[in-house]
mmCIF file of C-alpha atoms in Angstrom:
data_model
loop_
_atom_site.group_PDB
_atom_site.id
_atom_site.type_symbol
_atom_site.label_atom_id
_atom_site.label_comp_id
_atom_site.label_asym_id
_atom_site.label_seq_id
_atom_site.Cartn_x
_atom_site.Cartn_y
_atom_site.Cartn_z
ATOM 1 C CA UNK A 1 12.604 -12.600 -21.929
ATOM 2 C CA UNK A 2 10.672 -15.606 -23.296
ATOM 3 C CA UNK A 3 7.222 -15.800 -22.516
ATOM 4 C CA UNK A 4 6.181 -18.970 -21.430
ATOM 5 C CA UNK A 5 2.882 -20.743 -22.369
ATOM 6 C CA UNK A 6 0.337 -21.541 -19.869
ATOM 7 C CA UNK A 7 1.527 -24.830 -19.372
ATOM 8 C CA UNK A 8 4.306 -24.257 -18.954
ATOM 9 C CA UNK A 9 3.666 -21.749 -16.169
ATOM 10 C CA UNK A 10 1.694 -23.809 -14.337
ATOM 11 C CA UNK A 11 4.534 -26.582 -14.137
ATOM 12 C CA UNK A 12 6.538 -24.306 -12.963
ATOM 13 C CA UNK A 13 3.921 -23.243 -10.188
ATOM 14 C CA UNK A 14 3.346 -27.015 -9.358
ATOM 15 C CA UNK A 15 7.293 -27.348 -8.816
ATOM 16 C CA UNK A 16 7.284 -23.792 -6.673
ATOM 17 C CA UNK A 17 4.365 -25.131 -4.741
ATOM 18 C CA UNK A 18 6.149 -28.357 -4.109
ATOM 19 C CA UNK A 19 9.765 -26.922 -3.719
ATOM 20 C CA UNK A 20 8.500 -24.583 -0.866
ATOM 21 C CA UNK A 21 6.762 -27.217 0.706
ATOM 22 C CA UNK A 22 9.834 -29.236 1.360
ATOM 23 C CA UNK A 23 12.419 -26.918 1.757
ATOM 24 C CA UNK A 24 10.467 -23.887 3.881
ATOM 25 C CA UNK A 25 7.908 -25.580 5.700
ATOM 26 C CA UNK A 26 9.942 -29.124 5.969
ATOM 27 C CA UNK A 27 7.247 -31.456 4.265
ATOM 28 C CA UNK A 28 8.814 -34.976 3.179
ATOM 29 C CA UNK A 29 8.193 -36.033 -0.847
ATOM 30 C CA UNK A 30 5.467 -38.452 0.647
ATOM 31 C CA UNK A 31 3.342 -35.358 2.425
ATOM 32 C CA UNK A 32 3.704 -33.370 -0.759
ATOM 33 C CA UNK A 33 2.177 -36.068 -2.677
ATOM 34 C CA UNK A 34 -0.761 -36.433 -0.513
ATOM 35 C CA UNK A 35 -1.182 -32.432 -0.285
ATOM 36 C CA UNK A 36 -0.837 -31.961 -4.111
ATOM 37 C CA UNK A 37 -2.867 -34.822 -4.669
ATOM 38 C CA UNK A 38 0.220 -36.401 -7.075
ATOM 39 C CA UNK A 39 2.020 -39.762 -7.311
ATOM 40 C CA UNK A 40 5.551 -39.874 -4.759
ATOM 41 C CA UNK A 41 7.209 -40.125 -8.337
ATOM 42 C CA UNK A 42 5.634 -36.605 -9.244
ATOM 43 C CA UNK A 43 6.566 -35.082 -6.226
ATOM 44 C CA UNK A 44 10.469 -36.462 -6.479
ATOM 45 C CA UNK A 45 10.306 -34.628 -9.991
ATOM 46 C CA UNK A 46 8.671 -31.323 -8.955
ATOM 47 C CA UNK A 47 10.970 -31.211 -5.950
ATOM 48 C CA UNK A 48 14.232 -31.721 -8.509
ATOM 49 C CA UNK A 49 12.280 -29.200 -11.567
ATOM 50 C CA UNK A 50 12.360 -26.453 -8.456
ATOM 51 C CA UNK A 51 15.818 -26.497 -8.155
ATOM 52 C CA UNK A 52 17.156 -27.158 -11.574
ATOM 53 C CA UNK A 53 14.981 -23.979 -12.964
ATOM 54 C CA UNK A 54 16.483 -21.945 -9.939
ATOM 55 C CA UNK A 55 13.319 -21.278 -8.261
ATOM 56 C CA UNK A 56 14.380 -22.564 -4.615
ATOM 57 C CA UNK A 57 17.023 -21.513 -3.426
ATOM 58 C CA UNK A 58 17.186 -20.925 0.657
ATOM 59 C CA UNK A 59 13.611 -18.522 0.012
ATOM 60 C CA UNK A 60 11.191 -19.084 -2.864
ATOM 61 C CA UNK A 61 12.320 -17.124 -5.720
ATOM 62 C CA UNK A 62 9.339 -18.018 -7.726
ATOM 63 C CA UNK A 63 6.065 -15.824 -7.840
ATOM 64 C CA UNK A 64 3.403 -18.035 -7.703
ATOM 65 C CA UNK A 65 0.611 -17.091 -9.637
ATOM 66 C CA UNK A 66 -2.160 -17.259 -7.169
ATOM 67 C CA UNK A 67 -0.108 -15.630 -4.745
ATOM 68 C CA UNK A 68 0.239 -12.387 -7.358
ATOM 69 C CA UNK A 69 -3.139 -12.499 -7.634
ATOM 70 C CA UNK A 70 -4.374 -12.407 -4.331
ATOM 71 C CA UNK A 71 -1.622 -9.980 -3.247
ATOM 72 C CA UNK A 72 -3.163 -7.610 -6.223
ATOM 73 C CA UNK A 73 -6.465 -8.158 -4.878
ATOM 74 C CA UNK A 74 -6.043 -7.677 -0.943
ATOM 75 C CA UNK A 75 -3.669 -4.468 -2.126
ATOM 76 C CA UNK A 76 -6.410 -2.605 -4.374
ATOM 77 C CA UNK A 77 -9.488 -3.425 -2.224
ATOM 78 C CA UNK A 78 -7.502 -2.192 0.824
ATOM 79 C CA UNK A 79 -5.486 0.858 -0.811
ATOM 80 C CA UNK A 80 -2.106 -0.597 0.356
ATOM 81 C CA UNK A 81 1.229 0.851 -0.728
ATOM 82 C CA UNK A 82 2.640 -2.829 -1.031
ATOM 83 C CA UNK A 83 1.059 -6.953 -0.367
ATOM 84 C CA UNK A 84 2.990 -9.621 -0.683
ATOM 85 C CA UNK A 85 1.166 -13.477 -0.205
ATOM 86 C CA UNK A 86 3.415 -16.564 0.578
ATOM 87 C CA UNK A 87 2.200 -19.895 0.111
ATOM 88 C CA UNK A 88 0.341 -21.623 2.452
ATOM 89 C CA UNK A 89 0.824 -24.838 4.366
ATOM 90 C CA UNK A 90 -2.346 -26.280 2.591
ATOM 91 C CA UNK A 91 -2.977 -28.861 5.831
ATOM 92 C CA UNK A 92 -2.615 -26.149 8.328
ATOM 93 C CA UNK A 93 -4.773 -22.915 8.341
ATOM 94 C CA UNK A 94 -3.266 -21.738 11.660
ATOM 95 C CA UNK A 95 0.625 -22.120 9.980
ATOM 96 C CA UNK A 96 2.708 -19.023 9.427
ATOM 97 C CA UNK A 97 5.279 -20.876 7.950
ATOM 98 C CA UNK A 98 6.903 -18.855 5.439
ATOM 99 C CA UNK A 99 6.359 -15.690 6.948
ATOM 100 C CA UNK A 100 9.490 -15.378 8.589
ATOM 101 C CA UNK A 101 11.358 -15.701 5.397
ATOM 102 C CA UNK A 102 9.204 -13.264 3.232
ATOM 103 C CA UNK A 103 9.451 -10.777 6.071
ATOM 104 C CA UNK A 104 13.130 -11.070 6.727
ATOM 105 C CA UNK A 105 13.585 -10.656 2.697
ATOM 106 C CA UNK A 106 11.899 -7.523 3.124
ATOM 107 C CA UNK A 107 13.720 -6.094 6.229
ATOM 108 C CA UNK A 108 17.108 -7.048 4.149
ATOM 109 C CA UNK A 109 15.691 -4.981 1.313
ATOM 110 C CA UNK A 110 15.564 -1.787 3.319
ATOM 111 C CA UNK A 111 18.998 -3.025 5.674
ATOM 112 C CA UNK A 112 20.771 -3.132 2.366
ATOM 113 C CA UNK A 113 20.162 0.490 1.150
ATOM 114 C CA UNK A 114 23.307 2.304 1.023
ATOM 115 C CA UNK A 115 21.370 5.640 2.240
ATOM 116 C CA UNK A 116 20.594 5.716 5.996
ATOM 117 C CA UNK A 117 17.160 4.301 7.250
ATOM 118 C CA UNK A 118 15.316 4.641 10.250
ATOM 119 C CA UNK A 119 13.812 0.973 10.833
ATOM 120 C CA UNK A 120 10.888 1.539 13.424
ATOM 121 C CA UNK A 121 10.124 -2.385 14.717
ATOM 122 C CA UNK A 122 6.996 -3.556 16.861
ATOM 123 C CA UNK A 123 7.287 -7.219 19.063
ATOM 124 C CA UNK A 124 5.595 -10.521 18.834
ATOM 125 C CA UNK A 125 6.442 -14.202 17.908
ATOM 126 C CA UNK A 126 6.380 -13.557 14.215
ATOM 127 C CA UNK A 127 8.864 -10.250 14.297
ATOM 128 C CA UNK A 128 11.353 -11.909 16.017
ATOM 129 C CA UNK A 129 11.259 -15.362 13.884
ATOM 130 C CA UNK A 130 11.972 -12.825 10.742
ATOM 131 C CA UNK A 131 14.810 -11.170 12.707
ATOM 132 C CA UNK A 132 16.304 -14.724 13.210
ATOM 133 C CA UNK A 133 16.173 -15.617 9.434
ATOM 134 C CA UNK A 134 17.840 -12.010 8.911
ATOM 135 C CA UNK A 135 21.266 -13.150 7.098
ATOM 136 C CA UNK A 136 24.603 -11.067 9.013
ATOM 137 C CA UNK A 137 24.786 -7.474 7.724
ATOM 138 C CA UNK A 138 26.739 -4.972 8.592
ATOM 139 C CA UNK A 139 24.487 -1.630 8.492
ATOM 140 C CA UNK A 140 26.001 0.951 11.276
ATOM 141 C CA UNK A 141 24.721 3.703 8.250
ATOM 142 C CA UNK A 142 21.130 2.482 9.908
ATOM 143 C CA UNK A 143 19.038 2.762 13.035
ATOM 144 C CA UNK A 144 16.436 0.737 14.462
ATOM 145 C CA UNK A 145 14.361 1.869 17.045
ATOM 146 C CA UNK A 146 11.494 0.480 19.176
ATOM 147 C CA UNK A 147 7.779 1.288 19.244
ATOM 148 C CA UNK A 148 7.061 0.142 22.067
ATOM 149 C CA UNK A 149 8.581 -1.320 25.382
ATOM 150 C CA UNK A 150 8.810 -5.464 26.447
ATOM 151 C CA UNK A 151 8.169 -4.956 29.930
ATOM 152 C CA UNK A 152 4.926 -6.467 31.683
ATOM 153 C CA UNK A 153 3.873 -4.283 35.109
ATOM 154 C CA UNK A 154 5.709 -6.359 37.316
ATOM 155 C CA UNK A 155 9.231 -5.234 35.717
ATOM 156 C CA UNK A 156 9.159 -8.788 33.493
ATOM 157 C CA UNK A 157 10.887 -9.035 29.927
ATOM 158 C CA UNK A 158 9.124 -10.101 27.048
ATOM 159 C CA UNK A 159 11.164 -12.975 25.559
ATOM 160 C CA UNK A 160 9.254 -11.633 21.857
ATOM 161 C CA UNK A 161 11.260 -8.460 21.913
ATOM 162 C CA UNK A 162 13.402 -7.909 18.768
ATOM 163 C CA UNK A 163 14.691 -4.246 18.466
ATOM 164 C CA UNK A 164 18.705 -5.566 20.807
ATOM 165 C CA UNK A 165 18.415 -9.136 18.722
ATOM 166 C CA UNK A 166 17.851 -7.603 15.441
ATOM 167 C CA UNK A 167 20.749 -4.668 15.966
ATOM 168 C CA UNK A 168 23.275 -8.078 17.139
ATOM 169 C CA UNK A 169 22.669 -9.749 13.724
ATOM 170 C CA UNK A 170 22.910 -6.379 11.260
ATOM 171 C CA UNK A 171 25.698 -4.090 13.471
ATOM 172 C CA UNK A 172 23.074 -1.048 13.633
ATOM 173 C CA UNK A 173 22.529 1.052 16.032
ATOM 174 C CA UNK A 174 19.500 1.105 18.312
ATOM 175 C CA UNK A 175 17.162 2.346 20.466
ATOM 176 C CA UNK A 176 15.168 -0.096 22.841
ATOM 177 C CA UNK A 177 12.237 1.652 24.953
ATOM 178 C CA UNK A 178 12.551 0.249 28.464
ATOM 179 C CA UNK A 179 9.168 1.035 30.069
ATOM 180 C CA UNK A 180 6.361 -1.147 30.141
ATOM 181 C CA UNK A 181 3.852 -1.784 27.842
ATOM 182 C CA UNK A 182 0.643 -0.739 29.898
ATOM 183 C CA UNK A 183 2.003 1.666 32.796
ATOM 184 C CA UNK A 184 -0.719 1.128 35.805
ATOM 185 C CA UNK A 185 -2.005 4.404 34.872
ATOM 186 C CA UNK A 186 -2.425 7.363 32.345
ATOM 187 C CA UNK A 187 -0.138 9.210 34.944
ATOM 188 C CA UNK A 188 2.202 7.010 35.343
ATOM 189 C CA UNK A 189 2.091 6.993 31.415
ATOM 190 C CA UNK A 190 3.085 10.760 30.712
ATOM 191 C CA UNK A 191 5.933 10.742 33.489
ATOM 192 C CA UNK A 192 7.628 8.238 31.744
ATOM 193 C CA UNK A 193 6.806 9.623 27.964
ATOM 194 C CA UNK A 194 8.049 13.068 29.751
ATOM 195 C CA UNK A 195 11.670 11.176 30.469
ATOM 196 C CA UNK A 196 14.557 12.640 28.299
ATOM 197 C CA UNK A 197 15.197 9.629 26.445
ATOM 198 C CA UNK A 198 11.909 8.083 26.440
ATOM 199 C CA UNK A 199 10.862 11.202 24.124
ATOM 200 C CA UNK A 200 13.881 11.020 22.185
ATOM 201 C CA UNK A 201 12.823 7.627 21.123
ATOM 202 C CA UNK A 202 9.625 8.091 20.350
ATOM 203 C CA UNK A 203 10.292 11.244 18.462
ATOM 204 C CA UNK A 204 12.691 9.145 16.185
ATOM 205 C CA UNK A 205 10.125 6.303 15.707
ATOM 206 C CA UNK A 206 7.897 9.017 14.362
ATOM 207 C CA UNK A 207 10.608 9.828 11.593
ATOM 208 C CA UNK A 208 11.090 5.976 10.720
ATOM 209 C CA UNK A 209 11.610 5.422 6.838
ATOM 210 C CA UNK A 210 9.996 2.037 7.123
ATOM 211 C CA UNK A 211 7.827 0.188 9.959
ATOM 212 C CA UNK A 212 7.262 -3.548 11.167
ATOM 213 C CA UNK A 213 4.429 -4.774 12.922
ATOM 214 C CA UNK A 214 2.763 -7.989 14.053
ATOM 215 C CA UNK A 215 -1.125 -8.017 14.427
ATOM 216 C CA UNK A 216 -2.209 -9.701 17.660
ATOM 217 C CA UNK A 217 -5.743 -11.251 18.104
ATOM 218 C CA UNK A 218 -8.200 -10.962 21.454
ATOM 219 C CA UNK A 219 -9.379 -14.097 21.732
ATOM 220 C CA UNK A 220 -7.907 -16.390 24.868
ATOM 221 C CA UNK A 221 -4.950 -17.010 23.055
ATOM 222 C CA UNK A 222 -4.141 -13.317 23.014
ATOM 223 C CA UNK A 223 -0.574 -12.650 23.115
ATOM 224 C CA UNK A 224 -1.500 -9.474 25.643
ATOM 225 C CA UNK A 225 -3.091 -11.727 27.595
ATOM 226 C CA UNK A 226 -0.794 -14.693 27.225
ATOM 227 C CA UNK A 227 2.488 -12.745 27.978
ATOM 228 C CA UNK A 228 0.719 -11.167 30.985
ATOM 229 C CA UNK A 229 -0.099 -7.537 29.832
ATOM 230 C CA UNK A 230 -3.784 -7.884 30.331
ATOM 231 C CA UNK A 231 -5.876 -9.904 33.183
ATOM 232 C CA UNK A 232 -8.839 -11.706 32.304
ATOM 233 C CA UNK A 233 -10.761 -8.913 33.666
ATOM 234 C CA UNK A 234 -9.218 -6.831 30.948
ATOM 235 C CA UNK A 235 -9.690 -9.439 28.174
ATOM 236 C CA UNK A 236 -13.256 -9.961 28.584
ATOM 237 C CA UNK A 237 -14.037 -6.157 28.773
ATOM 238 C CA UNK A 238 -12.048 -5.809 25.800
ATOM 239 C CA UNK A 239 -14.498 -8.459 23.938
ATOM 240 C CA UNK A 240 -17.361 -7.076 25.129
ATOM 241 C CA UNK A 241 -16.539 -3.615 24.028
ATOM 242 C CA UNK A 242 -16.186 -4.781 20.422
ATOM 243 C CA UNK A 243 -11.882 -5.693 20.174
ATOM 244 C CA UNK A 244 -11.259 -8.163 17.859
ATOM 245 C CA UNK A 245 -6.979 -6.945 17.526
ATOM 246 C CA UNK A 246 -4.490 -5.159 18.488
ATOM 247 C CA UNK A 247 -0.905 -3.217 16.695
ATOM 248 C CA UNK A 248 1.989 -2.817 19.623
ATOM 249 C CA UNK A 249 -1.252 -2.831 22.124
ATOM 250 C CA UNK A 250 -3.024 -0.610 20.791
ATOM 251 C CA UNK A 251 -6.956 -2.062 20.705
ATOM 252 C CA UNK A 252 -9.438 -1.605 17.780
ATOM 253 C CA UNK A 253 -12.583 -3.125 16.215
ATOM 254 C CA UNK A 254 -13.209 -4.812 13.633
ATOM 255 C CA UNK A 255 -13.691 -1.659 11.500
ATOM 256 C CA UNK A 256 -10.142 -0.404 12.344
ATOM 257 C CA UNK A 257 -11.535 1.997 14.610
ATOM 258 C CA UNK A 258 -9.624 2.453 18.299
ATOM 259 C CA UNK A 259 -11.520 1.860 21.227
ATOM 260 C CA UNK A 260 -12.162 4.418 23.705
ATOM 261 C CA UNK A 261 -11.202 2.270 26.875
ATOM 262 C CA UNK A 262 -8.343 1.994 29.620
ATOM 263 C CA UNK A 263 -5.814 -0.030 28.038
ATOM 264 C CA UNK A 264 -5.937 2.908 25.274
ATOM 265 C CA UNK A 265 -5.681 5.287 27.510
ATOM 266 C CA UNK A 266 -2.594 3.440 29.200
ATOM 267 C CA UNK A 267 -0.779 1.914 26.378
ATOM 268 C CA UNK A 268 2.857 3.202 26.238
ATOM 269 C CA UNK A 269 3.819 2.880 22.807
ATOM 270 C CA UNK A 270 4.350 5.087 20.241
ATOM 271 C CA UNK A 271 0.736 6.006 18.321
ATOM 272 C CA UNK A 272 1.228 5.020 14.425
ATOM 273 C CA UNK A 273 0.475 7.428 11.986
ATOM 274 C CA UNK A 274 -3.315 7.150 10.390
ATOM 275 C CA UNK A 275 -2.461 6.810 6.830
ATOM 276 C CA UNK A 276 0.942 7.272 6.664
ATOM 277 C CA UNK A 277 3.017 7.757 3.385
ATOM 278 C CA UNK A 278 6.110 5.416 4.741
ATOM 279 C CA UNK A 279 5.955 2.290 4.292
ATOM 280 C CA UNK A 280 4.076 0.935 7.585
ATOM 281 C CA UNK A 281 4.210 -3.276 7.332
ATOM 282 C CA UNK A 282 2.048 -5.676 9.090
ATOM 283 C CA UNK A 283 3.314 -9.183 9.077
ATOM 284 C CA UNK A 284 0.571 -11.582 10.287
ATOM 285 C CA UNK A 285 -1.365 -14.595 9.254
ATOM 286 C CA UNK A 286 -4.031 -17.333 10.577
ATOM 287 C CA UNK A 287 -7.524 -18.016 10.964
ATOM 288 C CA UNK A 288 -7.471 -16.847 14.447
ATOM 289 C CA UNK A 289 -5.935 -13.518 13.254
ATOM 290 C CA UNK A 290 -7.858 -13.038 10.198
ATOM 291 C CA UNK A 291 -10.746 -10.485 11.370
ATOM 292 C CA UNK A 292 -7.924 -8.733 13.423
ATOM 293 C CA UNK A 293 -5.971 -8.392 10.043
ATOM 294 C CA UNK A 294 -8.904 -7.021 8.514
ATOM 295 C CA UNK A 295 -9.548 -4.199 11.334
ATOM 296 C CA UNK A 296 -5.768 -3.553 11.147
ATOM 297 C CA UNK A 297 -5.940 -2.930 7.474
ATOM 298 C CA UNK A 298 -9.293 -0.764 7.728
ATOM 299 C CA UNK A 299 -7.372 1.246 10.169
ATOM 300 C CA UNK A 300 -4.965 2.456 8.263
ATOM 301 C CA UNK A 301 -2.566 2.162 10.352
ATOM 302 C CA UNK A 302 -0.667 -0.171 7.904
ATOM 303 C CA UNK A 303 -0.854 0.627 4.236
ATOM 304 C CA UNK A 304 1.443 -2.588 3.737
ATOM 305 C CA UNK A 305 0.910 -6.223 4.337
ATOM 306 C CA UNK A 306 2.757 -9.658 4.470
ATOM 307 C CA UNK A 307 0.084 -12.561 5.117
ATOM 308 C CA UNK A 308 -0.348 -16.075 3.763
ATOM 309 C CA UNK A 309 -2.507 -17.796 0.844
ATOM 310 C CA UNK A 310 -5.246 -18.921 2.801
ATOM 311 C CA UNK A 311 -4.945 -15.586 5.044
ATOM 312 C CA UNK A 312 -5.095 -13.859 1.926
ATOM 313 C CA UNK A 313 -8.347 -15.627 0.724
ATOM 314 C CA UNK A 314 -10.119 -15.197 3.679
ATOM 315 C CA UNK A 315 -9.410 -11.883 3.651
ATOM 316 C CA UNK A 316 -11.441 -11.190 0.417
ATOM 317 C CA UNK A 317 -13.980 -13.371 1.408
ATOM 318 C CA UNK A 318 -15.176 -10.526 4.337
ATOM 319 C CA UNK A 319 -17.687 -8.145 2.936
#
């Protein structure tokens, strides 16, 4: 391979940069000009360099350099088996644009093995927008199982499940977990971990060859809260105690650690493995999410992560 000057490099990180922007997070050649600080001109020819050198096609298939570098960074400082760092919508800090498609490339990776995986898959808004960029498979040699259940106490669905959706679009087989989330009590929590196939499921998840999480946040825009699996009550008690995230409900602080409190001692879903040697990814991004990343990744209960530039930097920025 021909090794490329600096230069030329960083041309061909410009025209990444400004390929991604228009055709994964939909920017028109005028808003790439203003965000890259360039002439409408340079953007038309960065646009038109990203495609003729290959490096857009319906993902980026260019490794940016910064990206690399801060994916290095956030993996050695945290110990993580694997990071990978997408772009960032440079206007936006909240965006997770690009996520989806990074995440669903890396699903396909494991989908596309010949020998047969277990796929263990949490819930949330981003899971199930990588599940919908998942391209048709067919992968009955797999089987994809659910960490946790989509039900609220009141017997209401989740729309953010992705465990049925994601077997529909590959041909796998799975294995939902219909119970709720947060059962009303620790009780009521080992009768239904006790049921036959309730315990089947979880002991499979436990085996899983590669995991997918989301990271949620506590603040007021907490999906627990939001989708109606904690009160108020609960929310502010779990602020006051110290919560700053959560990984398929369960709660911890900002140093990773879980909290001893009721949701905890309630939460349904199957307990991750502390430093795991499988592949355990969290797929997350956002100011709002950033200090729950970081408790998420001090946990150990992920030793893999898929986040966003400006994620990424703010990440290191933490002492």
């Amino acid at each position: 391979m021909v090794k490329l000057s600096s230069a030329e490099n960083r041309r061909l990180d410009d025209a990444a940069r400004a390929g991604w922007l228009y055709y994964v997070a939909g920017n028109t050649q005028d808003d790439i000009a203003k965000k890259l600080g360039i002439s409408r001109q340079s953007a038309q020819r960065m646009v038109a360099l990203s495609v003729s050198e290959k490096l857009v096609k319906v993902r980026l298939d260019h490794p940016i350099a910064k990206c690399m570098d801060l994916a290095e960074k956030i993996a050695n400082r945290f110990g993580l088996l694997s990071c990978e760092v997408v772009p960032s919508d440079l206007s936006d800090p909240t965006s997770t644009v690009g996520l989806a498609q990074a995440g669903a490339n890396e699903i396909e990776r494991h989908l596309k093995s010949t020998q047969p995986k277990i796929l263990a898959m949490g819930t949330g808004r981003v899971l199930r927008a990588c599940v919908d960029e998942l391209a048709p498979l067919d992968c009955t040699q797999h089987r994809i199982v659910a960490l946790l259940g989509n039900m609220t106490s009141d017997g209401a669905a989740s729309p953010y499940d992705v465990v049925v959706r994601m077997a529909e679009r590959v041909n796998a087989k799975h294995y939902p977990m219909p119970l709720p989330v947060l059962p009303q009590s620790v009780k009521a929590k080992n009768q239904l971990h006790a049921m036959p196939h309730i315990a089947q499921n979880m002991a499979l998840a436990r085996q899983a060859d590669v995991t997918f999480v989301g990271v949620g946040n506590l603040g007021t825009n907490s999906p627990l809260h939001l989708d109606g699996f904690v009160t108020p009550k609960e929310l502010d008690e779990l602020q006051t105690g110290g919560a700053v995230g959560e990984i398929i409900s369960w709660v911890f602080d900002k140093n990773g650690q879980l909290l001893d409190c009721g949701i905890n001692q309630r939460v349904a879903s199957t307990p991750l493995i502390v430093a795991s040697s499988k592949p355990v990814f969290a797929i997350a991004a956002g100011e709002d999410k950033v200090f729950a990343i970081l408790g998420a990744l001090r946990s150990k209960l992920v030793n893999s992560l898929i986040t966003n530039e400006y994620t990424a930097e703010r990440l290191l920025s933490i002492d």
